[in-house]
Short mmCIF file of C-alpha atoms in Angstrom, two decimals:
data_model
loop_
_atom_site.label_atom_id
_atom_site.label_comp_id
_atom_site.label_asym_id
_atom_site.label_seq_id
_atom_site.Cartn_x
_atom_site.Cartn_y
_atom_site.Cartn_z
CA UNK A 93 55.19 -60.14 -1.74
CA UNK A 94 54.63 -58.57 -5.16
CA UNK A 95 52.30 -61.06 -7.36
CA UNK A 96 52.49 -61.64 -11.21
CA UNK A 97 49.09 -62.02 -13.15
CA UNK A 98 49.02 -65.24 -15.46
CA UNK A 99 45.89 -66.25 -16.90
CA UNK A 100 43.80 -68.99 -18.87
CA UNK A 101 44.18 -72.09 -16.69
CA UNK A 102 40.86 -73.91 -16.87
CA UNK A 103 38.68 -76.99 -16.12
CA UNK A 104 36.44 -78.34 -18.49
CA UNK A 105 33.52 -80.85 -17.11
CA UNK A 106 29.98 -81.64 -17.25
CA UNK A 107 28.92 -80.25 -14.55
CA UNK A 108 31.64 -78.52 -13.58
CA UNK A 109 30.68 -76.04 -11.43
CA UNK A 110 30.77 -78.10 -8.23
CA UNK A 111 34.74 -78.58 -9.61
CA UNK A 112 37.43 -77.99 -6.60
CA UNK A 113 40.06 -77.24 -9.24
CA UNK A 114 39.88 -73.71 -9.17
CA UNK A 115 40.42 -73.75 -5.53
CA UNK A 116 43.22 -75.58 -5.57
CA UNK A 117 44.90 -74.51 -8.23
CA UNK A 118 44.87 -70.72 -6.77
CA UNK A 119 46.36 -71.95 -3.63
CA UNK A 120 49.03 -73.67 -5.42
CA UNK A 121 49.83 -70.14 -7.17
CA UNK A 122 49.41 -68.22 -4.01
CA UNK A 123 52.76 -70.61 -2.79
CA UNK A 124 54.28 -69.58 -5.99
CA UNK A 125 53.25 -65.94 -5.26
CA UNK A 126 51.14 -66.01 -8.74
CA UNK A 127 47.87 -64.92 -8.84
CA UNK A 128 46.15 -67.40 -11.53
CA UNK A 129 43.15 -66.87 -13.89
CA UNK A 130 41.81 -70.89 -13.48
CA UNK A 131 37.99 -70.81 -14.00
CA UNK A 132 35.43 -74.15 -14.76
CA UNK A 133 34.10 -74.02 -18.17
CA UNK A 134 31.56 -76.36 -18.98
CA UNK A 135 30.83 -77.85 -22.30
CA UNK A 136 28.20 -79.46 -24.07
CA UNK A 137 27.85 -83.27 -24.04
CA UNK A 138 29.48 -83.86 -27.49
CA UNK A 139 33.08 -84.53 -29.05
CA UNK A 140 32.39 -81.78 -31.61
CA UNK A 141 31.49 -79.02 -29.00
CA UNK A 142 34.19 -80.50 -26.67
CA UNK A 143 36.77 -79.62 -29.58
CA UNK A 144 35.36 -76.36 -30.62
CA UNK A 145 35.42 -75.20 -26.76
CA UNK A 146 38.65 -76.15 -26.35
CA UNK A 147 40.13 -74.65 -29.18
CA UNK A 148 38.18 -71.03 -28.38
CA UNK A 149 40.47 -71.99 -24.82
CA UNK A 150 43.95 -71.93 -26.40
CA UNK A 151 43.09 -69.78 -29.31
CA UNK A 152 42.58 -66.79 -26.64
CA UNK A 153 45.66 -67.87 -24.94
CA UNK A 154 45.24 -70.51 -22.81
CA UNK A 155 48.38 -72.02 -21.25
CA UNK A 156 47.14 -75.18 -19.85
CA UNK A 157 43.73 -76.88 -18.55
CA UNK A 158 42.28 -79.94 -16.97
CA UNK A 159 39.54 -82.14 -17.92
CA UNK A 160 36.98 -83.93 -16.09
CA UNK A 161 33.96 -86.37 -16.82
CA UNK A 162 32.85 -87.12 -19.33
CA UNK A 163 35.56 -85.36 -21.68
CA UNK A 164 38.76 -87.79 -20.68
CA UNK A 165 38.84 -90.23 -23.50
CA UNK A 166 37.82 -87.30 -26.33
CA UNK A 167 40.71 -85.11 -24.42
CA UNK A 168 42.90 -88.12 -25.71
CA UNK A 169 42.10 -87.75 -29.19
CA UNK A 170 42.12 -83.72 -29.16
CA UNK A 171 45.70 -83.89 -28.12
CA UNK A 172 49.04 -83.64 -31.09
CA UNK A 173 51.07 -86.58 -28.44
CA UNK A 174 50.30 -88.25 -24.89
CA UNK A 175 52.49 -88.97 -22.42
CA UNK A 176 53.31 -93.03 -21.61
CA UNK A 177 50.78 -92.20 -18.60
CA UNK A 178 48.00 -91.12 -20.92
CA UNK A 179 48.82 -93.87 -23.39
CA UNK A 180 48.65 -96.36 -21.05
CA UNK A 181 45.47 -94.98 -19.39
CA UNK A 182 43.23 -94.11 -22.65
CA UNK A 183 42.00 -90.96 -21.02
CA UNK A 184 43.69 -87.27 -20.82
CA UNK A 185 42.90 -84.91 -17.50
CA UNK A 186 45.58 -82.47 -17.97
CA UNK A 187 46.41 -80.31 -21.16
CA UNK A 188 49.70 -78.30 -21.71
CA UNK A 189 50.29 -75.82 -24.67
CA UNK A 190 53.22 -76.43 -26.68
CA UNK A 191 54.61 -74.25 -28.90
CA UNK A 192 53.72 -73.49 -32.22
CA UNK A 193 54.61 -75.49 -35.50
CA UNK A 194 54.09 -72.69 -37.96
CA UNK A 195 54.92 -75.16 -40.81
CA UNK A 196 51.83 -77.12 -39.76
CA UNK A 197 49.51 -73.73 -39.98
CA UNK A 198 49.00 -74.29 -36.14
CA UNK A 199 48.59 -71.15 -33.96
CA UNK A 200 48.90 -74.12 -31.25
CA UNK A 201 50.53 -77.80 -30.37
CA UNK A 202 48.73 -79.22 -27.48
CA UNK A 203 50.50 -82.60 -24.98
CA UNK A 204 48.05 -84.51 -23.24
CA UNK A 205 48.90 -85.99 -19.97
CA UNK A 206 47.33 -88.52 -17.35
CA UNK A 207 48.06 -87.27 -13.52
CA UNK A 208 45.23 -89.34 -11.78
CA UNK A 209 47.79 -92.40 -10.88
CA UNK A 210 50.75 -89.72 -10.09
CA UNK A 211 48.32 -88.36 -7.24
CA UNK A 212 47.45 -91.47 -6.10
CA UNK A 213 51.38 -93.25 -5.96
CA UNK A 214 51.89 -89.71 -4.03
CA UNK A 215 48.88 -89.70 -1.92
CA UNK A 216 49.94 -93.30 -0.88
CA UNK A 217 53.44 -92.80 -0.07
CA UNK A 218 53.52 -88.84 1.00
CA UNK A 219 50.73 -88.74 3.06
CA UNK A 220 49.87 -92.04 4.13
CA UNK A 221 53.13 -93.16 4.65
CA UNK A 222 52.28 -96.65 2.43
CA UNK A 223 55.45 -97.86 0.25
CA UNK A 224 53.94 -99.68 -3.08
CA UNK A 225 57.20 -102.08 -3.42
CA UNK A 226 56.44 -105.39 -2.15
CA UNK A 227 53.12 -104.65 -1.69
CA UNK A 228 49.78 -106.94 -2.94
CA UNK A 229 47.74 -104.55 -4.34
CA UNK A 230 43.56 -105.22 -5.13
CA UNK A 231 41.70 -102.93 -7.74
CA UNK A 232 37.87 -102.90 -7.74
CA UNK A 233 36.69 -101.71 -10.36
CA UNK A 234 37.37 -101.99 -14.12
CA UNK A 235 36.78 -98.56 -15.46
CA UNK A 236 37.77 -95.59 -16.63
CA UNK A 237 39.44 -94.54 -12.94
CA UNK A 238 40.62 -98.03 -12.84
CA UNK A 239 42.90 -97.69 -15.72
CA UNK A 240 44.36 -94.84 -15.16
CA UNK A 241 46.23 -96.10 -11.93
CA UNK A 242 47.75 -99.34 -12.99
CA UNK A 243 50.85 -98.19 -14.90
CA UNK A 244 51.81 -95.87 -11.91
CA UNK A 245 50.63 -98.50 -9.70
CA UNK A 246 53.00 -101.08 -11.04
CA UNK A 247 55.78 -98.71 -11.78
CA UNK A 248 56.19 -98.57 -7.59
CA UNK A 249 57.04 -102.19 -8.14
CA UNK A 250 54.29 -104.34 -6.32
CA UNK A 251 54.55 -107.96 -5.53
CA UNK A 252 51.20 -108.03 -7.34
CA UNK A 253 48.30 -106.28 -9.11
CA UNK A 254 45.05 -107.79 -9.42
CA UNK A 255 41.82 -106.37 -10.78
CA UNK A 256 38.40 -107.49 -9.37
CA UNK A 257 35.17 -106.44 -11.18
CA UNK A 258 31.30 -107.44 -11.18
CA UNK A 259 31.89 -108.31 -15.15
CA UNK A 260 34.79 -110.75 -15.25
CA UNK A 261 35.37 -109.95 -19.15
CA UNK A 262 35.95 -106.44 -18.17
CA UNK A 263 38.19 -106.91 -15.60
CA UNK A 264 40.07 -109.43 -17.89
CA UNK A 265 40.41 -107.38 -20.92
CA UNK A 266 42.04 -104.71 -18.39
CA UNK A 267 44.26 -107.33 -16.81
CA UNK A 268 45.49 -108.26 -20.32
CA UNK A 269 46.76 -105.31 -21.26
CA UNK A 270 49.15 -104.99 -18.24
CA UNK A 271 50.24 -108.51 -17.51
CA UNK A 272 48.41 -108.52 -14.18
CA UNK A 273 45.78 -111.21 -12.52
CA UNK A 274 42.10 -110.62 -13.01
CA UNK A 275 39.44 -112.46 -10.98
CA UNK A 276 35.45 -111.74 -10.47
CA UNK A 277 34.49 -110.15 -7.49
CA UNK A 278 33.05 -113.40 -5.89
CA UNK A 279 36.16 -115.25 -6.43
CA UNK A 280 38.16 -113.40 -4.23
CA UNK A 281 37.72 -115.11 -0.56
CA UNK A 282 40.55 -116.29 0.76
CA UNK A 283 43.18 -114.25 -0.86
CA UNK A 284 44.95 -111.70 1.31
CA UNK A 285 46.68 -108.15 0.31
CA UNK A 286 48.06 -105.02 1.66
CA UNK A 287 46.59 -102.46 -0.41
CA UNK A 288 42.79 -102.63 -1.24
CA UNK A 289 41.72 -99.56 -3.84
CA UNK A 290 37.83 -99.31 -4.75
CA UNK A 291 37.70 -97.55 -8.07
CA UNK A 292 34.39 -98.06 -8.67
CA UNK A 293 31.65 -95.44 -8.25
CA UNK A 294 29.87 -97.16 -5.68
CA UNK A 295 30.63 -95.07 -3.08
CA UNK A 296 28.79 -92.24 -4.31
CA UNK A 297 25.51 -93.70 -4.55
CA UNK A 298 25.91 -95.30 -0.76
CA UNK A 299 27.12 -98.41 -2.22
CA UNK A 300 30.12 -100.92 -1.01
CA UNK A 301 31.19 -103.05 -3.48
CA UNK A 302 29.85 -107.06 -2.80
CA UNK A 303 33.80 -108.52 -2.10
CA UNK A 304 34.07 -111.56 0.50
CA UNK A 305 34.99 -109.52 4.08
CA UNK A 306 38.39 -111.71 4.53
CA UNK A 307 39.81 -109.76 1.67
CA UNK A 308 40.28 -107.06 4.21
CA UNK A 309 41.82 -109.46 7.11
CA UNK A 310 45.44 -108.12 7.35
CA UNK A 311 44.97 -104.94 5.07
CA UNK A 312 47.02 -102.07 5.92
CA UNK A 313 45.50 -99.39 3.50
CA UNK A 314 41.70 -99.95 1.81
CA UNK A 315 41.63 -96.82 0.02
CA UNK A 316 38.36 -95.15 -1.76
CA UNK A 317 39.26 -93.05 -5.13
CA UNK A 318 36.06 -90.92 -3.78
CA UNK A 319 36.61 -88.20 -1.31
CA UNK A 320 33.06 -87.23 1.11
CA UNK A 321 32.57 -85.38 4.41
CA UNK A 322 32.26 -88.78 5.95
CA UNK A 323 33.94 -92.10 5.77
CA UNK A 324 32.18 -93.50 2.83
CA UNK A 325 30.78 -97.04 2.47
CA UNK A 326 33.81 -98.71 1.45
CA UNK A 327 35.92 -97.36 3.85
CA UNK A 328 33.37 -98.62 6.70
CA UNK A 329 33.40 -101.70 4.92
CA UNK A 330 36.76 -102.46 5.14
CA UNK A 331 37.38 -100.83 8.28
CA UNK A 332 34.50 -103.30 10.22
CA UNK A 333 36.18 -106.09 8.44
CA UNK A 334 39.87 -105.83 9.77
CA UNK A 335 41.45 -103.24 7.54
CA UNK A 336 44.39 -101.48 9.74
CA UNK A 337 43.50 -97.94 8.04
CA UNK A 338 41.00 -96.31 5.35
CA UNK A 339 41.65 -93.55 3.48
CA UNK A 340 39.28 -91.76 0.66
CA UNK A 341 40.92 -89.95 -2.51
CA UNK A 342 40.56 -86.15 -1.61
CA UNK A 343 44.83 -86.72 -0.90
CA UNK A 344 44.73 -87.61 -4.53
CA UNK A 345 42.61 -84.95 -5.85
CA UNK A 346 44.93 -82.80 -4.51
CA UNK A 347 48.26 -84.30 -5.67
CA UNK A 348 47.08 -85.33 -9.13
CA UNK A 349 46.16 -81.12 -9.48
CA UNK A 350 49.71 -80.47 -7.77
CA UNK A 351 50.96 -82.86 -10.62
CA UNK A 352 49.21 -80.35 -13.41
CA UNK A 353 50.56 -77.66 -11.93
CA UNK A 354 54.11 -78.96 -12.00
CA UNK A 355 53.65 -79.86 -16.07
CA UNK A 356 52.44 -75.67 -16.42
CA UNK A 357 54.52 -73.69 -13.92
CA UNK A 358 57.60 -75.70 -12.93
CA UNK A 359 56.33 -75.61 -9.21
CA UNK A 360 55.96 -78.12 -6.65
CA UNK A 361 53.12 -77.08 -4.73
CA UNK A 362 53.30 -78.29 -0.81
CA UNK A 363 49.97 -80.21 -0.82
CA UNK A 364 49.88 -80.68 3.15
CA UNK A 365 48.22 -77.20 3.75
CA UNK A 366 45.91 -77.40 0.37
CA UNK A 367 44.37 -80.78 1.62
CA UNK A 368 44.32 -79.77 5.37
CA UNK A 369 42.11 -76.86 4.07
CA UNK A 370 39.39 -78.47 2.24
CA UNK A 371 38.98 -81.21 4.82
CA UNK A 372 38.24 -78.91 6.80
CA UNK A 373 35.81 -76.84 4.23
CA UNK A 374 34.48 -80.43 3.97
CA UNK A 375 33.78 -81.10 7.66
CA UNK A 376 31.48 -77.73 7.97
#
C-alpha cells in the first residue's frame, strides 16, 4: 500500500519524553495507510513559553497536537473556542487548526477540545463491555482528571454520580457545578455502586486511596485512570474487597488519542490491536 506523508502532529508535556503518544498515534496512521510526523516537544514550565512554543508549532504548519501535564488549563486559554467537553472540563488535551481569519491578521484559528472522558465512556463500554445507563457511579478524586470525566460520565445517563475526595470543599465545589452528590472519603461506608473510578494520583506513588472496603461489595468495574505493568494499588484494593473486575486506564489512553485522531484525520482508528500492543510492550 502506497503511503502519503503528513506532518506536524505533536505532544507537548513536561516531561514528555516518556509520552506514548507518538506511538500511538503512528499506529493509528499506519491503519489509515499515512505515515505521520507526531513527535513530543517539551516546553518550559511557564504560560508565556507554553504560548510562544505553541505558536512556533502551527506557525511552521502544524495541523493538530495534544497536550499533557502541566499545560491543560493554559491549553484552555491559548485556544480561539472549546468544545462543551473542554468547557465543562477547564482543561484542553487536544488542539485542531482551523482555518484562517485573514480579517483578524491570523495566519491561524486554533479549537480546543477535551478527549480524556470520550476515552474513558469508550474504554468502559467498548472494551470492558460496562453500559454507564443505570449505573451508580463513584469518583475519587477531585482534580484536574476528575473533571474532565463527569460531563461524559453523565451524558451515558447514570442513576448517579458522586464525587469522594480527602478535602470535602473540593469535592463539593466540583459536585456543584454538575448537579451531582459530593461526600468525604470517610463518609462513604455503607453506600453501594457499580462503577468505582480512582482519579486520584495515588496510584503512582504506591498509594490506595483510604475509602471504607464495603464500597467495593457488589462492584462490577473499580477502574484506575493510571495504567502500570502491574495491577496497581487500587485495583488490588478493590479487587481483595469484592470488586467483580479491575481495570487500569491504558484502554483510555488509547481511546482518548483515537478520539484526537478522529477531530484531525476523519479516521476511526481500531484501538483493539493499538492497546493489545503496548500491554504487551508493558509486560516485558
Amino acid at each position: 500500500m502506497q503511503t502519503q506523508h503528513f506532518a506536524q502532529f505533536a505532544v507537548f508535556g513536561q516531561p514528555v519524553a516518556h509520552s506514548k503518544s507518538p506511538r500511538i498515534h503512528r499506529l493509528f496512521a499506519a491503519q489509515q495507510g499515512q505515515d505521520i510526523d507526531y513527535r513530543a516537544l517539551a516546553l518550559s514550565d511557564s504560560e508565556s513559553d507554553f504560548r510562544a512554543g505553541v505558536d512556533a508549532f502551527f506557525a511552521a504548519g502544524g495541523l493538530g497536537a495534544n497536550i499533557t501535564v502541566p499545560f491543560k488549563e493554559w491549553a484552555c486559554r491559548y485556544a480561539d473556542e472549546l468544545s462543551e467537553r473542554a468547557h465543562a472540563a477547564g482543561a484542553v488535551n487536544t488542539f485542531i487548526r482551523l482555518p484562517a481569519q485573514p480579517e483578524s491578521g491570523k495566519a491561524w484559528r486554533v479549537r480546543g477540545d477535551n478527549t480524556d472522558g470520550a476515552g474513558l465512556v469508550r474504554d468502559l463500554a467498548d472494551n470492558l463491555g460496562v453500559a454507564l445507563e443505570g449505573r451508580r457511579i463513584l469518583i475519587i478524586g477531585a482534580g484536574g482528571a476528575a473533571r474532565g470525566i463527569v460531563l461524559p460520565l453523565l451524558q451515558g445517563q447514570p442513576e448517579s454520580v458522586l464525587i469522594a475526595n480527602r478535602s470535602p470543599g473540593r469535592a463539593q465545589a466540583l459536585a456543584d457545578e454538575f448537579a451531582v452528590e459530593a461526600l468525604p472519603l470517610n463518609a462513604l461506608a455503607g453506600r453501594r455502586f457499580d462503577i468505582v473510578i480512582n482519579a486520584t494520583s495515588g496510584s503512582l506513588k504506591g498509594e490506595a486511596p483510604a475509602v471504607p472496603a464495603d464500597i467495593f461489595s457488589g462492584c462490577l468495574l473499580a477502574y484506575d485512570l493510571v495504567y502500570a505493568a502491574q495491577p496497581t494499588p487500587f485495583m488490588r484494593q478493590a479487587l481483595e474487597n469484592g470488586a467483580a473486575a479491575a481495570a487500569d486506564g491504558l484502554g483510555m489512553l488509547v481511546e482518548q488519542a483515537a478520539e484526537s485522531y478522529f477531530l484531525w484525520r476523519g479516521f476511526r482508528a481500531d484501538t483493539a490491536p493499538v492497546i493489545a500492543a503496548l500491554r504487551e510492550e508493558l509486560s516485558q
